[in-house]
Amino acid sequence: MTKKVHIDEDECIGWGSCEEICPEVFKLESDSEKARVIKPEGGPENLIEEAIGSCPVHVSVGRIDGQY
Amino acid sequence: MQRPIKNNVSWIGKIDWELRKFEGEEYSTHRGSTYNSYLIEEEKVAVIDTVWAPFAKEYVENLEKQIDLQKIDYVIVNHAEIDHSGALPELMSRIPEKPIYCTANGVKSLKGHYHKDWNFHPVKTGDRLSLGTKELIFIEAPMLHWPDSMFSYLTGDNILFSNDAFGQHYASEYLFNDLVDQSELMAECIKYYANILTPFSRQVTKKIQEVLAFNLPVDIICTSHGVIWRENPTQIVQQYLKWADSYQENQITIVYGTMWNGTRAMAENIVLGIRQADPQVNLKLYNLAKSDRNDVMAEIFRSKGIVVGSPTINRGMLTSIAGLLEEIKGLKFKNKKAAAFGCYGWSGESVKLIQGQLVAAGFEMVDDGLRCLWNPDLNSIESCVEYGGKLASLLK
């Protein structure tokens, strides 16, 4: 089952490594200076995992069990 | 040895006059440094941070002359990097059951460094730890400058233990900001900010605003390196807000590498041209091979524009310049302009490559750069001076 990707916007500090690693799924918004999931259904699994691992406030990027 | 700060708070750190390189060989510390650790002896006793590993035994020996180690109730780790946590293994071997308060990321970095399962108590912003009539309030500060970083605030005494924030590598026997040479101090402060904190500037601004919004009175800022800000601590906070805001002065920094002085001749004449066109702009010229990279970086931080030069070798640039550009990219400077130059004998790729790196680093390239063939003749020299004149306006 594919897991959805989400970002806890309250925790996000706008570091931006998620966007650098996987720009297909994550975007750092210049106005709010927070990251946003632009493709919640996901993308390249290995890059998503790497992006999640790279988040310095690691709680902010994660997974919700879910469906397409 | 223990030095009083205020009431029941004392300094128990180490002044390292000999340190000349930090983080391995990465960062120069011409004026040494200190590793500030603090002891709070209220009804409960807390230790805040320790010292770098080579001084671990000395630290613990000194500490147990001040206090029976078993009387320590809490160990606070604001940041797990080894220059602050280095004496933890020695200390914790004596008091293995005592709780360690740090962030959730702090648990990760401490375990990652020392591979021990100590009695970790992860904390979040707003969590409080009572020491009796006073308490410590924790404030997570991720990416200032690691994911694990936090501040601790002591109520009653109104002391902010800020760890690396507001710190600098500066050894002094006198500990306090009002007792040291102010120009030395500020030089080390800006060097520290430029080389270590620049990439986190957005986080710096947000965190300072967040802490100000708590409306907690701050009488003293106890850093983990260098001076303790007891006189007008707001000054360094205000300075950080300026430095975090795409900082620049009216300065241009030219830095180059050279093999046989051709690119050097270009550099010196470009500088001449800039100076003739704009006698007001502050100019710094560095032959990188003869210069300290961190000092150069502090000057780049202060600049509105930089000019980077290298001859071409093996279709690339000199590795010293390549290394500098790699570091510049990592520091994420904002709102700066740049130009590139260099000599070449046949293929001449270096200027374009330097430009590519500077664009990737977020600089605005003001033109296509300047190249000279072989060793610059009189015409080429003249073109360098003219180029400098143009750069004086382009880099405004």
Coordinates of C-alpha atoms in Angstrom, one line a residue:
Chain A
M1 CA 0.0 0.0 0.0
T2 CA 1.5 3.4 -1.0
K3 CA 1.9 5.8 1.9
K4 CA 1.1 9.5 1.5
V5 CA 3.6 12.1 2.2
H6 CA 2.9 15.0 4.6
I7 CA 4.6 17.9 6.3
D8 CA 3.7 19.2 9.7
E9 CA 3.7 22.9 8.8
D10 CA 3.8 24.1 12.4
E11 CA 7.2 22.3 12.9
C12 CA 8.7 23.1 9.5
I13 CA 11.6 25.6 9.8
G14 CA 12.1 26.0 6.1
W15 CA 15.4 24.3 5.9
G16 CA 14.7 23.1 2.3
S17 CA 16.7 19.9 2.0
C18 CA 13.5 18.1 1.2
E19 CA 13.1 20.2 -1.9
E20 CA 16.7 19.9 -2.9
I21 CA 16.6 16.1 -2.7
C22 CA 13.2 15.5 -4.2
P23 CA 11.8 18.6 -5.9
E24 CA 9.1 16.5 -7.6
V25 CA 7.4 16.1 -4.3
F26 CA 8.5 18.9 -2.0
K27 CA 8.6 22.7 -2.6
L28 CA 10.0 25.4 -0.3
E29 CA 7.6 28.3 -0.6
S30 CA 9.3 31.7 -0.8
D31 CA 6.5 33.6 0.8
S32 CA 5.7 31.4 3.8
E33 CA 9.3 30.1 3.9
K34 CA 8.0 26.7 4.7
A35 CA 8.0 23.5 2.7
R36 CA 4.9 22.1 1.1
V37 CA 4.1 18.7 -0.4
I38 CA 3.2 19.4 -4.1
K39 CA 2.6 15.7 -4.9
P40 CA 1.0 14.0 -1.9
E41 CA 0.6 10.7 -3.8
G42 CA 4.4 10.4 -3.7
G43 CA 7.3 9.9 -6.1
P44 CA 10.6 8.1 -6.2
E45 CA 10.6 6.2 -2.9
N46 CA 14.3 6.3 -2.3
L47 CA 14.4 10.1 -2.7
I48 CA 11.4 10.6 -0.5
E49 CA 13.1 8.5 2.2
E50 CA 16.3 10.5 1.8
A51 CA 14.3 13.8 2.0
I52 CA 12.6 12.6 5.2
G53 CA 15.9 11.6 6.8
S54 CA 17.5 14.9 5.8
C55 CA 14.9 17.0 7.6
P56 CA 16.6 18.6 10.7
V57 CA 13.3 18.8 12.5
H58 CA 12.6 15.2 11.6
V59 CA 9.2 15.1 13.0
S60 CA 7.9 17.5 10.3
V61 CA 8.2 15.2 7.3
G62 CA 6.7 11.8 7.5
R63 CA 4.1 9.4 6.2
I64 CA 0.5 8.8 6.7
D65 CA -0.8 5.4 6.0
G66 CA -3.2 5.9 3.2
Q67 CA -4.3 5.2 -0.3
Y68 CA -4.1 6.8 -3.7
Chain B
M1 CA 38.4 26.6 37.9
Q2 CA 35.0 27.8 39.1
R3 CA 34.4 31.5 38.3
P4 CA 31.2 33.3 39.6
I5 CA 28.8 34.7 37.1
K6 CA 25.7 35.7 39.1
N7 CA 24.3 34.4 42.4
N8 CA 24.5 30.6 42.2
V9 CA 25.6 30.4 38.6
S10 CA 29.3 29.9 37.9
W11 CA 31.5 29.1 35.0
I12 CA 33.4 25.9 35.0
G13 CA 34.8 25.7 31.5
K14 CA 38.2 25.8 29.8
I15 CA 40.1 28.7 28.3
D16 CA 42.1 27.3 25.3
W17 CA 44.8 29.7 24.4
E18 CA 46.6 27.3 22.2
L19 CA 43.8 26.4 19.8
R20 CA 44.6 27.4 16.2
K21 CA 42.4 25.1 14.2
F22 CA 38.9 24.1 15.0
E23 CA 36.7 21.3 13.6
G24 CA 39.8 19.4 12.5
E25 CA 41.7 21.8 10.3
E26 CA 38.6 23.6 8.9
Y27 CA 38.4 26.8 10.9
S28 CA 41.2 29.0 12.0
T29 CA 41.2 30.3 15.6
H30 CA 44.0 32.8 15.8
R31 CA 42.9 34.0 19.2
G32 CA 42.2 30.6 20.7
S33 CA 38.8 29.8 22.1
T34 CA 37.0 28.8 25.3
Y35 CA 34.6 25.9 26.0
N36 CA 32.1 27.4 28.4
S37 CA 30.4 25.1 30.9
Y38 CA 28.2 26.3 33.7
L39 CA 27.3 25.0 37.2
I40 CA 24.0 26.1 38.7
E41 CA 23.8 25.3 42.4
E42 CA 20.2 26.0 43.5
E43 CA 18.2 23.6 45.6
K44 CA 18.8 21.3 42.6
V45 CA 22.2 21.3 40.9
A46 CA 22.5 21.5 37.1
V47 CA 25.6 21.4 34.8
I48 CA 25.1 23.0 31.4
D49 CA 27.4 21.6 28.7
T50 CA 30.9 20.5 29.2
V51 CA 34.2 21.0 27.3
W52 CA 36.1 19.6 24.4
A53 CA 37.3 16.0 24.7
P54 CA 41.0 16.6 25.2
F55 CA 40.2 18.5 28.4
A56 CA 37.7 15.9 29.7
K57 CA 39.8 14.5 32.6
E58 CA 41.0 18.0 33.7
Y59 CA 37.3 19.2 33.6
V60 CA 36.0 16.4 35.8
E61 CA 38.9 16.7 38.2
N62 CA 38.3 20.4 38.6
L63 CA 34.5 19.9 38.9
E64 CA 34.9 17.5 41.7
K65 CA 37.0 19.9 43.6
Q66 CA 34.1 22.3 43.5
I67 CA 31.3 19.9 44.2
D68 CA 30.7 16.2 45.1
L69 CA 29.7 14.9 41.6
Q70 CA 26.9 12.8 43.2
K71 CA 25.2 16.1 44.2
I72 CA 24.6 17.0 40.5
D73 CA 21.0 16.4 39.8
Y74 CA 20.7 17.3 36.1
V75 CA 23.0 17.5 33.1
I76 CA 21.8 19.8 30.4
V77 CA 23.2 19.3 26.8
N78 CA 22.3 22.3 24.7
H79 CA 24.2 20.9 21.7
A80 CA 25.9 17.6 21.3
E81 CA 28.9 18.6 19.2
I82 CA 32.1 17.3 20.7
D83 CA 33.6 20.6 21.6
H84 CA 30.8 20.9 24.2
S85 CA 29.9 17.3 25.0
G86 CA 33.5 16.0 24.9
A87 CA 33.7 15.6 28.7
L88 CA 30.3 13.9 28.9
P89 CA 31.6 10.3 28.7
E90 CA 34.1 11.0 31.5
L91 CA 31.5 12.8 33.6
M92 CA 28.8 10.3 33.0
S93 CA 31.1 7.4 33.9
R94 CA 31.1 8.9 37.4
I95 CA 27.3 9.7 37.5
P96 CA 25.8 7.2 35.0
E97 CA 22.2 7.4 36.3
K98 CA 21.9 11.2 36.3
P99 CA 19.4 12.5 33.7
I100 CA 20.6 14.3 30.6
Y101 CA 18.2 16.9 29.2
C102 CA 18.5 17.6 25.5
T103 CA 16.3 17.8 22.4
A104 CA 15.1 14.7 20.6
N105 CA 17.7 15.3 18.0
G106 CA 20.2 15.7 20.8
V107 CA 19.5 12.1 21.9
K108 CA 20.3 11.0 18.3
S109 CA 23.5 13.0 18.1
L110 CA 24.7 12.0 21.6
K111 CA 24.0 8.3 20.8
G112 CA 25.6 8.7 17.4
H113 CA 28.8 10.2 19.0
Y114 CA 29.2 8.1 22.2
H115 CA 27.1 5.0 21.6
K116 CA 25.8 5.0 25.2
D117 CA 22.2 4.7 26.5
W118 CA 22.3 7.4 29.1
N119 CA 19.3 8.5 31.0
F120 CA 18.0 10.8 28.3
H121 CA 15.1 13.2 28.9
P122 CA 14.2 14.8 25.6
V123 CA 12.7 18.3 25.9
K124 CA 10.7 20.6 23.6
T125 CA 10.3 24.4 23.5
G126 CA 8.5 25.6 26.7
D127 CA 9.4 22.6 28.8
R128 CA 10.5 23.6 32.3
L129 CA 12.8 22.0 34.8
S130 CA 12.5 23.2 38.4
L131 CA 15.7 23.9 40.3
G132 CA 13.8 25.1 43.4
T133 CA 12.7 28.7 43.3
K134 CA 14.2 29.1 39.9
E135 CA 13.6 27.0 36.8
L136 CA 15.2 26.3 33.5
I137 CA 13.0 26.8 30.4
F138 CA 14.1 25.1 27.2
I139 CA 13.9 26.6 23.8
E140 CA 14.6 24.3 20.8
A141 CA 16.8 26.1 18.2
P142 CA 17.1 23.6 15.3
M143 CA 19.9 24.5 12.8
L144 CA 21.5 27.1 15.1
H145 CA 23.6 25.5 14.1
W146 CA 22.7 21.7 14.3
P147 CA 19.4 19.9 14.4
D148 CA 20.0 19.2 18.1
S149 CA 20.6 22.8 19.3
M150 CA 18.6 24.4 22.0
F151 CA 18.8 27.3 24.4
S152 CA 18.2 27.1 28.1
Y153 CA 16.8 30.1 30.1
L154 CA 17.2 30.4 33.9
T155 CA 14.4 32.3 35.5
G156 CA 15.1 34.5 38.5
D157 CA 18.7 35.2 37.3
N158 CA 17.4 36.0 33.7
I159 CA 20.3 34.2 32.0
L160 CA 20.0 32.8 28.5
F161 CA 22.4 29.9 27.9
S162 CA 22.6 30.2 24.2
N163 CA 25.4 27.7 23.4
D164 CA 27.0 28.5 20.0
A165 CA 24.6 31.4 19.2
F166 CA 26.2 34.8 20.0
G167 CA 29.6 33.0 20.6
Q168 CA 33.0 33.5 19.1
H169 CA 36.4 31.8 19.2
Y170 CA 38.2 34.2 21.5
A171 CA 40.3 33.2 24.5
S172 CA 40.4 35.7 27.4
E173 CA 41.2 35.3 31.0
Y174 CA 38.5 37.8 31.8
L175 CA 35.3 36.0 30.6
F176 CA 33.0 39.0 30.3
N177 CA 32.3 41.1 27.2
D178 CA 32.9 44.4 29.0
L179 CA 36.4 43.4 30.1
V180 CA 37.9 42.6 26.7
D181 CA 39.3 44.5 23.7
Q182 CA 36.1 45.4 21.8
S183 CA 37.6 45.5 18.3
E184 CA 39.2 42.0 18.8
L185 CA 35.9 40.7 20.2
M186 CA 33.7 42.1 17.3
A187 CA 36.2 40.8 14.7
E188 CA 35.9 37.3 16.1
C189 CA 32.1 37.6 16.4
I190 CA 31.7 38.5 12.7
K191 CA 34.2 35.9 11.6
Y192 CA 32.2 33.3 13.6
Y193 CA 28.9 34.4 12.1
A194 CA 30.3 34.5 8.6
N195 CA 31.9 31.1 8.6
I196 CA 29.4 29.1 10.7
L197 CA 26.0 30.8 10.9
T198 CA 25.5 32.4 7.5
P199 CA 23.6 29.5 6.0
F200 CA 21.2 29.5 8.9
S201 CA 20.4 33.2 8.8
R202 CA 16.7 32.7 8.2
Q203 CA 16.6 30.5 11.3
V204 CA 18.6 33.1 13.2
T205 CA 16.1 35.8 12.5
K206 CA 13.1 33.6 13.3
K207 CA 14.5 32.3 16.5
I208 CA 15.5 35.7 17.8
Q209 CA 12.1 37.1 17.1
E210 CA 10.5 34.0 18.7
V211 CA 12.6 34.5 21.9
L212 CA 11.9 38.2 22.0
A213 CA 8.2 37.5 21.8
F214 CA 8.5 35.4 24.9
N215 CA 9.2 38.7 26.7
L216 CA 11.6 37.1 29.0
P217 CA 14.1 39.6 30.5
V218 CA 17.6 38.7 29.5
D219 CA 20.3 40.1 31.8
I220 CA 23.1 37.9 30.7
I221 CA 23.8 35.7 27.7
C222 CA 26.0 32.8 28.5
T223 CA 27.6 31.4 25.3
S224 CA 29.5 28.2 24.8
H225 CA 32.5 29.9 23.2
G226 CA 34.2 33.2 24.1
V227 CA 32.8 36.0 26.2
I228 CA 29.7 36.0 28.4
W229 CA 27.6 39.0 27.4
R230 CA 26.7 40.7 30.7
E231 CA 26.9 44.3 29.7
N232 CA 24.2 45.3 27.3
P233 CA 23.7 41.8 25.9
T234 CA 21.1 43.2 23.5
Q235 CA 24.0 44.5 21.4
I236 CA 25.0 41.1 20.1
V237 CA 21.3 40.2 19.5
Q238 CA 20.9 43.3 17.4
Q239 CA 24.1 42.6 15.5
Y240 CA 22.9 39.1 14.7
L241 CA 19.7 40.5 13.3
K242 CA 21.7 42.8 11.0
W243 CA 24.1 40.0 10.0
A244 CA 21.2 37.7 9.3
D245 CA 19.6 40.2 6.9
S246 CA 21.6 39.7 3.7
Y247 CA 24.4 41.6 5.2
Q248 CA 26.8 43.7 3.2
E249 CA 29.0 46.8 3.6
N250 CA 30.5 49.0 1.0
Q251 CA 33.3 46.6 0.3
I252 CA 34.6 44.6 -2.7
T253 CA 36.8 41.5 -2.0
I254 CA 39.0 40.2 -4.8
V255 CA 40.4 36.7 -4.3
Y256 CA 42.6 34.8 -6.7
G257 CA 44.9 31.9 -7.3
T258 CA 47.9 32.3 -9.5
M259 CA 50.6 29.9 -10.9
W260 CA 53.1 32.3 -12.5
N261 CA 51.7 35.7 -11.5
G262 CA 49.7 36.3 -14.6
T263 CA 46.4 36.2 -12.8
R264 CA 48.0 38.1 -10.0
A265 CA 48.9 40.9 -12.3
M266 CA 45.3 40.9 -13.5
A267 CA 44.0 41.1 -9.9
E268 CA 46.3 43.9 -8.9
N269 CA 45.3 46.0 -11.9
I270 CA 41.6 45.3 -11.5
V271 CA 41.9 46.6 -7.9
L272 CA 43.7 49.7 -9.2
G273 CA 40.9 50.3 -11.7
I274 CA 38.2 49.9 -9.0
R275 CA 40.0 52.3 -6.7
Q276 CA 40.5 54.9 -9.4
A277 CA 36.8 54.8 -10.3
D278 CA 35.5 54.6 -6.7
P279 CA 37.8 55.9 -4.0
Q280 CA 35.1 55.3 -1.3
V281 CA 34.7 51.5 -1.6
N282 CA 36.6 49.4 0.8
L283 CA 38.8 47.0 -1.1
K284 CA 40.4 43.7 0.1
L285 CA 42.8 41.7 -2.2
Y286 CA 43.7 38.1 -1.4
N287 CA 46.2 35.8 -3.0
L288 CA 44.4 32.7 -1.6
A289 CA 47.5 30.6 -1.3
K290 CA 48.9 33.2 1.1
S291 CA 45.7 33.9 3.0
D292 CA 43.6 32.3 5.7
R293 CA 40.5 30.9 4.1
N294 CA 38.2 31.7 7.0
D295 CA 39.5 35.3 7.2
V296 CA 38.8 35.6 3.5
M297 CA 35.3 34.3 4.1
A298 CA 34.6 36.9 6.7
E299 CA 35.6 39.5 4.2
I300 CA 33.4 38.0 1.6
F301 CA 30.6 38.1 4.1
R302 CA 31.1 41.8 4.6
S303 CA 31.2 42.5 0.8
K304 CA 28.6 43.7 -1.6
G305 CA 30.5 42.1 -4.4
I306 CA 33.4 39.7 -5.0
V307 CA 35.8 39.2 -7.9
V308 CA 37.3 35.7 -8.2
G309 CA 40.2 34.8 -10.3
S310 CA 42.0 31.7 -11.4
P311 CA 44.2 30.5 -14.3
T312 CA 43.1 27.5 -16.2
I313 CA 44.8 24.2 -15.5
N314 CA 43.7 20.8 -17.0
R315 CA 40.6 22.6 -18.3
G316 CA 39.6 23.6 -14.8
M317 CA 40.5 26.1 -12.1
L318 CA 43.1 25.9 -9.3
T319 CA 41.9 23.5 -6.6
S320 CA 42.4 26.2 -3.9
I321 CA 39.8 28.4 -5.7
A322 CA 37.6 25.3 -6.3
G323 CA 37.7 24.6 -2.6
L324 CA 36.9 28.2 -1.7
L325 CA 33.9 28.2 -4.1
E326 CA 32.6 24.9 -2.6
E327 CA 32.7 26.5 0.8
I328 CA 31.1 29.7 -0.5
K329 CA 28.3 27.6 -1.9
G330 CA 27.6 26.0 1.4
L331 CA 27.5 29.3 3.2
K332 CA 24.5 30.5 1.1
F333 CA 25.4 34.2 1.0
K334 CA 22.5 36.4 -0.1
N335 CA 22.3 39.6 -2.2
K336 CA 25.9 39.7 -3.5
K337 CA 27.3 40.3 -6.9
A338 CA 30.3 38.7 -8.5
A339 CA 32.7 38.7 -11.5
A340 CA 35.4 36.3 -12.6
F341 CA 38.8 36.6 -14.3
G342 CA 41.9 34.6 -15.1
C343 CA 44.8 34.1 -17.4
Y344 CA 45.1 31.1 -19.8
G345 CA 47.5 29.7 -22.3
W346 CA 45.3 27.7 -24.6
S347 CA 41.8 26.5 -23.6
G348 CA 40.9 29.0 -20.8
E349 CA 37.8 27.3 -19.2
S350 CA 38.4 28.6 -15.7
V351 CA 36.4 31.9 -15.9
K352 CA 33.3 30.2 -17.1
L353 CA 33.6 27.5 -14.5
I354 CA 34.0 30.0 -11.7
Q355 CA 31.0 31.9 -13.0
G356 CA 29.0 28.6 -13.0
Q357 CA 30.0 27.9 -9.4
L358 CA 29.1 31.4 -8.3
V359 CA 25.7 31.3 -9.9
A360 CA 25.1 28.0 -8.2
A361 CA 26.1 29.7 -5.0
G362 CA 23.4 32.4 -5.4
F363 CA 25.6 35.3 -6.6
E364 CA 24.5 37.6 -9.4
M365 CA 27.1 37.6 -12.1
V366 CA 27.5 41.1 -13.4
D367 CA 29.1 40.3 -16.8
D368 CA 31.0 37.6 -18.7
G369 CA 34.3 38.1 -16.9
L370 CA 37.8 38.9 -18.2
R371 CA 40.5 36.7 -19.6
C372 CA 44.1 37.4 -20.5
L373 CA 46.3 35.3 -22.7
W374 CA 49.6 34.0 -21.3
N375 CA 51.3 36.8 -19.3
P376 CA 49.4 40.1 -19.6
D377 CA 51.2 42.7 -21.9
L378 CA 50.7 46.4 -21.5
N379 CA 47.4 46.4 -23.5
S380 CA 46.1 43.6 -21.3
I381 CA 47.1 45.4 -18.2
E382 CA 45.3 48.4 -19.4
S383 CA 42.2 46.3 -20.1
C384 CA 42.4 45.0 -16.5
V385 CA 42.4 48.6 -15.1
E386 CA 39.5 49.5 -17.4
Y387 CA 37.7 46.3 -16.3
G388 CA 38.2 47.3 -12.7
G389 CA 36.7 50.7 -13.5
K390 CA 33.6 49.1 -14.9
L391 CA 33.3 46.7 -12.0
A392 CA 33.2 49.6 -9.6
S393 CA 29.8 50.5 -11.0
L394 CA 28.6 47.0 -11.8
L395 CA 29.2 45.8 -8.3
K396 CA 27.3 48.7 -6.7

